[in-house]
Coordinates of C-alpha atoms in Angstrom, one line a residue:
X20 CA 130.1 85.8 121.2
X21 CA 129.7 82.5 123.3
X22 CA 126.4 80.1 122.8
X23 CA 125.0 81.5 126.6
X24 CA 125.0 84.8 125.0
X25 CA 123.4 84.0 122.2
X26 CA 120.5 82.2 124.0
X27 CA 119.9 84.9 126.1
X28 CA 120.0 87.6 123.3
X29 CA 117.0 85.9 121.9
X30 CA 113.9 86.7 123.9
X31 CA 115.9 90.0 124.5
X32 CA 115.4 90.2 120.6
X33 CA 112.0 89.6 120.9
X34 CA 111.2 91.6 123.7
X35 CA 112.8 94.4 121.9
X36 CA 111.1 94.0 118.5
X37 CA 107.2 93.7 120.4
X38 CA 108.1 97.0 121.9
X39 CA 109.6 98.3 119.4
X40 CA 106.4 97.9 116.5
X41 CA 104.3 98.6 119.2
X42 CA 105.6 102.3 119.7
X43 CA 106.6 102.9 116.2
X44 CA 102.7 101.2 115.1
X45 CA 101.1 105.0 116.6
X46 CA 103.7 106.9 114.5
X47 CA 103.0 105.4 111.4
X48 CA 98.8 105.9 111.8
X49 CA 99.7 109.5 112.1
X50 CA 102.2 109.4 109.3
X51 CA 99.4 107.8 107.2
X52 CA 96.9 109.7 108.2
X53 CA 98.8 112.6 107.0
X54 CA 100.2 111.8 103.7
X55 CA 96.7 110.2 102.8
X56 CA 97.4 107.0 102.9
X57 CA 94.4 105.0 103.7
X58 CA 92.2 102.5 103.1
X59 CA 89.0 103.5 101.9
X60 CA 85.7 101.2 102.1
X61 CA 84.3 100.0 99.1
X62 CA 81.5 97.4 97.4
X63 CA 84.4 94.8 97.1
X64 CA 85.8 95.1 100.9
X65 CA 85.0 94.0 104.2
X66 CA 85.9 97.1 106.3
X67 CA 83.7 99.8 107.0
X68 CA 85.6 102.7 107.7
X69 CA 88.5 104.2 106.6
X70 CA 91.8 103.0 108.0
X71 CA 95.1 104.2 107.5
X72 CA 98.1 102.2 105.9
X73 CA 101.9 102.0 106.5
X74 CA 101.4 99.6 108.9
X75 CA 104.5 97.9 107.7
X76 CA 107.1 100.5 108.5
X77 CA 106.6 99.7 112.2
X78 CA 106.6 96.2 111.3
X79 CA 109.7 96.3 109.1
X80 CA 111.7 99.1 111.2
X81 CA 111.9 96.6 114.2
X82 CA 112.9 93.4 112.2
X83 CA 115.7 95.3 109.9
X84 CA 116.9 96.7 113.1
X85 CA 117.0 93.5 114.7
X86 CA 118.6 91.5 112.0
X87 CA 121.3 93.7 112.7
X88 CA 121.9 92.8 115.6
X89 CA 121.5 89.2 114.5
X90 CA 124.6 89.8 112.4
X91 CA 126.8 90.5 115.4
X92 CA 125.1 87.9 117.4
X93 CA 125.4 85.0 114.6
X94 CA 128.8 86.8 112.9
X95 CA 129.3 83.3 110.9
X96 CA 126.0 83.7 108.9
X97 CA 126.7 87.1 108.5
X98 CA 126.2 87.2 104.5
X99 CA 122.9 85.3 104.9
X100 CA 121.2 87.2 107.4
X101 CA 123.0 90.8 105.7
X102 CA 121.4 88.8 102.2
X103 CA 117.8 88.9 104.1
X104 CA 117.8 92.3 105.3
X105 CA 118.5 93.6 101.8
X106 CA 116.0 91.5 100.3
X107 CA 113.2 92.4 102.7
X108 CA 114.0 95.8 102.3
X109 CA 113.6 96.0 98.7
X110 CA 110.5 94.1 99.0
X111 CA 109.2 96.4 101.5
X112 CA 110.0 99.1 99.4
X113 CA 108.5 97.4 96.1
X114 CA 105.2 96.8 98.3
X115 CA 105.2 100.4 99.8
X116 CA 105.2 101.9 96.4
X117 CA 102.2 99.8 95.2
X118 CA 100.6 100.9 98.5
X119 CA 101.5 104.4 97.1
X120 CA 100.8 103.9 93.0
X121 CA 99.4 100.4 92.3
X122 CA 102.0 98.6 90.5
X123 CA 101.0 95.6 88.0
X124 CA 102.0 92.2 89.0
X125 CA 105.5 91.6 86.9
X126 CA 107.5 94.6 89.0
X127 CA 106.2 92.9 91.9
X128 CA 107.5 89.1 91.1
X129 CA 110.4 90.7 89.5
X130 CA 111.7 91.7 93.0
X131 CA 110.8 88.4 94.9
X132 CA 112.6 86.7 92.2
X133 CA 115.5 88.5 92.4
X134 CA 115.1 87.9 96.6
X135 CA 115.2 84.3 96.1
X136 CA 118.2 84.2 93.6
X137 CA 120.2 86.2 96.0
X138 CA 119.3 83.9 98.6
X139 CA 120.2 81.2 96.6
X140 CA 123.6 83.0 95.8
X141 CA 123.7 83.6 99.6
X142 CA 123.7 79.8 100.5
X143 CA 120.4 79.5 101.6
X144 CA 119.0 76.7 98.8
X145 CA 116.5 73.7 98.2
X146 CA 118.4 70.7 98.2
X147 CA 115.6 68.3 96.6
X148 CA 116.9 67.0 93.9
X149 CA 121.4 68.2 93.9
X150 CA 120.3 69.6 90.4
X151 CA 120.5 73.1 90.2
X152 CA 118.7 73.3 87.3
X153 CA 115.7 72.0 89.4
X154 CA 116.5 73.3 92.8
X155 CA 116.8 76.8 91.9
X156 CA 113.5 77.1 90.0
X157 CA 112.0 75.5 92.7
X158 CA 113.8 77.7 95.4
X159 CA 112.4 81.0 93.5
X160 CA 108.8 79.3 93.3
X161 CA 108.7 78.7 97.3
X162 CA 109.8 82.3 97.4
X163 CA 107.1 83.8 96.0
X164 CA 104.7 81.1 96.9
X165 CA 105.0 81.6 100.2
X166 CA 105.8 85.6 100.2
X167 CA 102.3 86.3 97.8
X168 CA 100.5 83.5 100.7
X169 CA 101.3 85.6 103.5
X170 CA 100.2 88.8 101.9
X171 CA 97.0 87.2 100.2
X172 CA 96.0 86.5 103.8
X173 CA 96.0 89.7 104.9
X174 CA 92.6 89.8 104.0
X175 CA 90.5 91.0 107.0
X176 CA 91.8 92.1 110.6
X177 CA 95.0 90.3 112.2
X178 CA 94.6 87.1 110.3
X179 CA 97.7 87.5 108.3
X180 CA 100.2 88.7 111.4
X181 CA 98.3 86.6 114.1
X182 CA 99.3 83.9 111.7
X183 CA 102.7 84.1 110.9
X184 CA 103.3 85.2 114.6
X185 CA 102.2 81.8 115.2
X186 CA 104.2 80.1 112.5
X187 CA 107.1 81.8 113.9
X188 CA 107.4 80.6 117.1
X189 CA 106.7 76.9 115.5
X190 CA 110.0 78.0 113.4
X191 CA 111.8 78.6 116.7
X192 CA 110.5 75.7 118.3
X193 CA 111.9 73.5 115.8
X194 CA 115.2 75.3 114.8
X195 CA 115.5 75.7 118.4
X196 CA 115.6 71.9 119.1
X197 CA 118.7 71.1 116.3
X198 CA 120.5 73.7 118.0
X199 CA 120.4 76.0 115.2
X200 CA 121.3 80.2 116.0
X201 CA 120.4 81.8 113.0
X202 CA 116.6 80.8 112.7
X203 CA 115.5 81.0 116.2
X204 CA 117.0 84.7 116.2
X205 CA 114.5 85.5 113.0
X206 CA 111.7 83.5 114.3
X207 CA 111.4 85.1 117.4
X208 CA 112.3 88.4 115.6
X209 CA 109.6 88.0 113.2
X210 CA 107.2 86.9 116.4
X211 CA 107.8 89.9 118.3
X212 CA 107.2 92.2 115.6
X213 CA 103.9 91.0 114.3
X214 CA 102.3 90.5 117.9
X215 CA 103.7 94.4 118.7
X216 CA 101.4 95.5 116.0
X217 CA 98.8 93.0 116.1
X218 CA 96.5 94.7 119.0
X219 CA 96.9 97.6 116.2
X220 CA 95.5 95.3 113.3
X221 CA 93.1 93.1 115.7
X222 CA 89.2 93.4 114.5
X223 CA 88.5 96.2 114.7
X224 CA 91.8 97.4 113.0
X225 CA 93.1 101.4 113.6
X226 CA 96.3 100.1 111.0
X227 CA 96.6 98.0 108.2
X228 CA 100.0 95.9 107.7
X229 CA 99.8 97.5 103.4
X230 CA 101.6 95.2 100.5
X231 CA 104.8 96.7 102.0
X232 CA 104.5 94.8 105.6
X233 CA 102.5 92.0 104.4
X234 CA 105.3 91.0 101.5
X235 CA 107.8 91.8 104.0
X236 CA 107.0 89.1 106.5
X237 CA 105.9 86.6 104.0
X238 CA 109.1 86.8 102.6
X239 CA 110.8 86.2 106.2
X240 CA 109.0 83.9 107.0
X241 CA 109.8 81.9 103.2
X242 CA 113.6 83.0 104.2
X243 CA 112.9 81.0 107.7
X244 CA 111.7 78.2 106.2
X245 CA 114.3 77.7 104.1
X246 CA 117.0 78.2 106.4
X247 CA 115.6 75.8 108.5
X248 CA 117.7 72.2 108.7
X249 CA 116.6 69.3 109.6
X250 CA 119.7 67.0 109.4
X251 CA 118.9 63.4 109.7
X252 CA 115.5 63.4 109.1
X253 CA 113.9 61.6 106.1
X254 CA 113.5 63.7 103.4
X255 CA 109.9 63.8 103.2
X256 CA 110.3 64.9 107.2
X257 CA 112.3 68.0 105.8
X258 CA 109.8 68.7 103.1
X259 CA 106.5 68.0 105.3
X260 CA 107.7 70.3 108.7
X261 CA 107.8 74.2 107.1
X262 CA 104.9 72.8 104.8
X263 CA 102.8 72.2 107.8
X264 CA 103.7 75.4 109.9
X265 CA 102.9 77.1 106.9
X266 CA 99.5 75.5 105.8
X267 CA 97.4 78.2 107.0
X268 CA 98.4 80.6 104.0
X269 CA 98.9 77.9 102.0
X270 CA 95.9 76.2 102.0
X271 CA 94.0 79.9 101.8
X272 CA 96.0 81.0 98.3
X273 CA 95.0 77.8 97.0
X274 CA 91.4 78.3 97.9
X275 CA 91.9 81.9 96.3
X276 CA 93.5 80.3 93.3
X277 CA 90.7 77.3 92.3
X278 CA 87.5 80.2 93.4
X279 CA 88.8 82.8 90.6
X280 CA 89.8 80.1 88.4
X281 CA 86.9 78.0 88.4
X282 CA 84.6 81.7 88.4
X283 CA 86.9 82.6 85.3
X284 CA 88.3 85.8 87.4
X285 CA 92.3 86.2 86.9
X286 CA 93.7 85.0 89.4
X287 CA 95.4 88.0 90.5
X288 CA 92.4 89.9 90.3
X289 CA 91.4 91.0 94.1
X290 CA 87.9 89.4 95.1
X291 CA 86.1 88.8 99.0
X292 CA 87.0 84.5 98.0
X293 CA 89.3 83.5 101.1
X294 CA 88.7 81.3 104.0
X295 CA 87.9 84.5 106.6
X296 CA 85.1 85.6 104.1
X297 CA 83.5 82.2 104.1
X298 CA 83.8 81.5 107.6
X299 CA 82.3 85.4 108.0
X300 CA 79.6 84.1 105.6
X301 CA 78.3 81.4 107.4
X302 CA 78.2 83.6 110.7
X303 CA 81.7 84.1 112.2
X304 CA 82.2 87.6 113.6
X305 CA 85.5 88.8 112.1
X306 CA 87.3 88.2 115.3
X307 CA 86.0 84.2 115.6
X308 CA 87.5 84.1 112.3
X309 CA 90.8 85.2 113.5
X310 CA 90.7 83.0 116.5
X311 CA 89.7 80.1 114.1
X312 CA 92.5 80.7 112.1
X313 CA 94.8 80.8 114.9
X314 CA 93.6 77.9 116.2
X315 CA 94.5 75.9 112.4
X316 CA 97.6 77.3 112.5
X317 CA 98.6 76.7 116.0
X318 CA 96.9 73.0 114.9
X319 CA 99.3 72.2 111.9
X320 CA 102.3 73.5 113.9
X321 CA 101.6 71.5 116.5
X322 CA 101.3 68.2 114.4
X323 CA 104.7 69.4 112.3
X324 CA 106.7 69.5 115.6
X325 CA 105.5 66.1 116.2
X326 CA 106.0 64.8 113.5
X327 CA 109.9 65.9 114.6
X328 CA 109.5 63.9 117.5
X329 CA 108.5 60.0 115.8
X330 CA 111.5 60.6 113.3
X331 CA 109.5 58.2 111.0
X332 CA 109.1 58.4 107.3
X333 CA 105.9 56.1 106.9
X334 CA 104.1 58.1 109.7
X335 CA 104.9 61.4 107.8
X336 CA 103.8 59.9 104.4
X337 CA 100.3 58.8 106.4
X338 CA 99.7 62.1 108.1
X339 CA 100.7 64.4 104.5
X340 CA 97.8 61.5 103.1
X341 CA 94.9 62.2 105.5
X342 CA 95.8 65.9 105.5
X343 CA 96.0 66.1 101.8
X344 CA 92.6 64.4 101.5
X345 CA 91.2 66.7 104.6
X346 CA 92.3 69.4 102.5
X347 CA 90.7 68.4 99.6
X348 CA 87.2 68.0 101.4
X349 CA 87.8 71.7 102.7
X350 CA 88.8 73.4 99.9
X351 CA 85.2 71.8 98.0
X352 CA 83.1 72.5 101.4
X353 CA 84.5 76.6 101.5
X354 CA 84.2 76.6 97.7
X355 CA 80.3 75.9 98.2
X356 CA 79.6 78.6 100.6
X357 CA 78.2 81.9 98.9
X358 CA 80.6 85.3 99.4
X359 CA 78.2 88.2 100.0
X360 CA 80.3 91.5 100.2
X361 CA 78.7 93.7 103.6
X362 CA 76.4 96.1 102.4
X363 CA 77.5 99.9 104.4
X364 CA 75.4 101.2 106.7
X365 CA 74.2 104.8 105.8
X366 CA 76.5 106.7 108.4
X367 CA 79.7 104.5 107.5
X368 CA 79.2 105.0 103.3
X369 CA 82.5 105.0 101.7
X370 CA 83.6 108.7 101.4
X371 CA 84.5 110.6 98.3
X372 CA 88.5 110.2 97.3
X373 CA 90.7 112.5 99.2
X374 CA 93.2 114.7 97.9
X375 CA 96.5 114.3 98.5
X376 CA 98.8 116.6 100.3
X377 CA 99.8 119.8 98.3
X378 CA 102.7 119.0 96.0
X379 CA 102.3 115.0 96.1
X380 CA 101.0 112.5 93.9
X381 CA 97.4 111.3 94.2
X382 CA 97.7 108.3 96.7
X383 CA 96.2 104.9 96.1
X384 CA 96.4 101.7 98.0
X385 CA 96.7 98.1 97.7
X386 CA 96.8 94.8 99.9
X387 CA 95.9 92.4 97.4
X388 CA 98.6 90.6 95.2
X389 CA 97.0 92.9 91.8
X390 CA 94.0 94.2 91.2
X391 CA 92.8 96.8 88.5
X392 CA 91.1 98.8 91.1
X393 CA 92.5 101.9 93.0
X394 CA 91.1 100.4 96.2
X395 CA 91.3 97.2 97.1
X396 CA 92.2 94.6 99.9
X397 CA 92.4 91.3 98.3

């Protein structure tokens, strides 16, 4: 397979997968719909009516198929990429069954864990310190860091696939500039999957993306960014790049994270404390808080691929200090504003459970990273 084919295979990849999870999105609302699994409104969510889940199998049908092709396309990373599939899909599988029975946190971990070791094993590591004893904790960490960011933003409609749609193509844009193969394939692959389904998630949503979608491209998109090399860069160039294409969810979790802790909520307790329910708070529609959020991401990517472009190590260290401190100043502004839950208007009341099919299991659902509740999207 020659470099020209390569090159041109890619937006044929993502051509493929946007088509792809947008035909396959329809099929799994009516699969949902059918087995029962939904989305129900309640006191502690933001949408109003009931929405069906499984939102991920469209999502995750189009990027497993197209790694696959990305194995014959970049044969020498062949393990790696055959490493990521597996990975995802037993993530997927982990989140679709707490979609189906809520699961408590430890199974959950458990299997992103195990994702990142086998990455590790795969050759895909953090090299910040040459000690393993270091590197691979801290490998596992970014792991589920990043994989439980992606899937705490799912929060309200198409922030969380808008969003790493967005980091994506930043991915691609910088992989893509080194000459890399392997990461522009997944970038775009990951791209063209969530903006295929995103006209399905978009405020107001017909689909939700479930745990099962949401983990699955948060843990991509933590595969991505650890694939991606940055060879003769300063170090703190290496570390500051995925940081920044990735701050969106990042700086969101650790909102999430300080609001329950400082409230003395566990932090794995689902509760309306993220960045969309602020801005929503202070008079946003949910769709200008998409667009805002889009906007921040497309903001930080921006600055990350410049930041590839001075090649300077005092310029990064300046621009991690005044974001760090801008940070800091937002994180204390969002944690003053008051979360009100929407009350329900009479007509769109949250209805009684319903049953399952005949012969099944009761169904519950879940897009938070653990709550107690049967219900519940972060």
């Amino acid at each position: 397979m020659t470099v020209l084919a390569s090159i041109s295979a890619e937006p044929m990849l993502f051509i493929a997968t946007t088509a792809g999870t947008a035909l396959a999105t329809p099929l799994a609302m009516k699969a949902a719909i059918r087995l029962g699994l939904v989305d129900r409104p309640a006191p502690h969510k933001f949408h109003q009516r009931t929405t069906p889940y499984l939102g991920g199998a469209a999502v995750g049908l189009s990027v497993l198929v197209a790694l696959v092709v990305a194995v014959a396309l970049v044969p020498e990373r062949r393990v790696q990429t055959v490493t990521i599939a597996l990975c995802g899909l037993a993530i997927a599988g982990i989140g679709l069954l707490d979609d189906w029975r809520i699961l408590g946190a430890l199974p959950r971990l458990a299997v992103q864990a195990g994702a990142g070791l086998a990455l590790w094993a795969s050759g895909i590591r953090v090299s910040a310190t040459g000690a393993v004893l270091i590197d691979l904790p801290l490998m596992v960490f970014v792991v589920l860091a990043v994989t439980n960011a992606v899937n705490l933003l799912d929060n309200m409609d198409g922030i969380s696939v808008g969003t790493v749609a967005i980091a994506s193509a930043f991915f691609f844009l910088a992989a893509y500039s080194q000459g890399q193969r392997l990461v522009p394939i997944l970038a775009l692959t990951l791209a063209g999957a969530c903006l295929g389904f995103l006209p399905f998630n978009f405020s107001p949503a017909r689909i939700f993306l479930g745990d099962a979608g949401a983990l699955l491209i948060g843990f991509i998109v933590a595969a991505i960014a650890l694939k991606l090399e940055l060879p003769g860069y300063p170090a703190i160039t290496r570390l500051a790049v995925p940081a920044l294409i990735l701050a969106v969810p990042i700086f969101d979790m650790s909102l999430v994270v300080l609001s329950r802790w400082r409230a003395g909520r566990p932090v794995f307790r689902g509760a309306p404390a993220h960045c969309s329910h602020r801005l929503v708070a202070v008079g946003a529609s949910p769709r200008t808080t998409a667009l805002i959020t889009y906007g921040a991401a497309a903001l930080t990517g921006a600055i990350a691929l410049l930041l590839l472009q001075v090649r300077s190590s005092a310029i990064t260290w300046e621009v991690l200090a005044v974001g760090t401190i801008l940070a800091g100043i937002l994180l204390w502004l969002f944690e003053k504003v008051p979360v009100a839950t929407p009350r329900f208007a009479e007509s769109e009341a949250p209805p009684p459970p319903r049953s399952a099919p005949t012969g099944s299991s009761p169904v519950v659902v879940s897009a938070g990273l653990v709550t107690p509740t049967a219900t519940r999207r972060h």
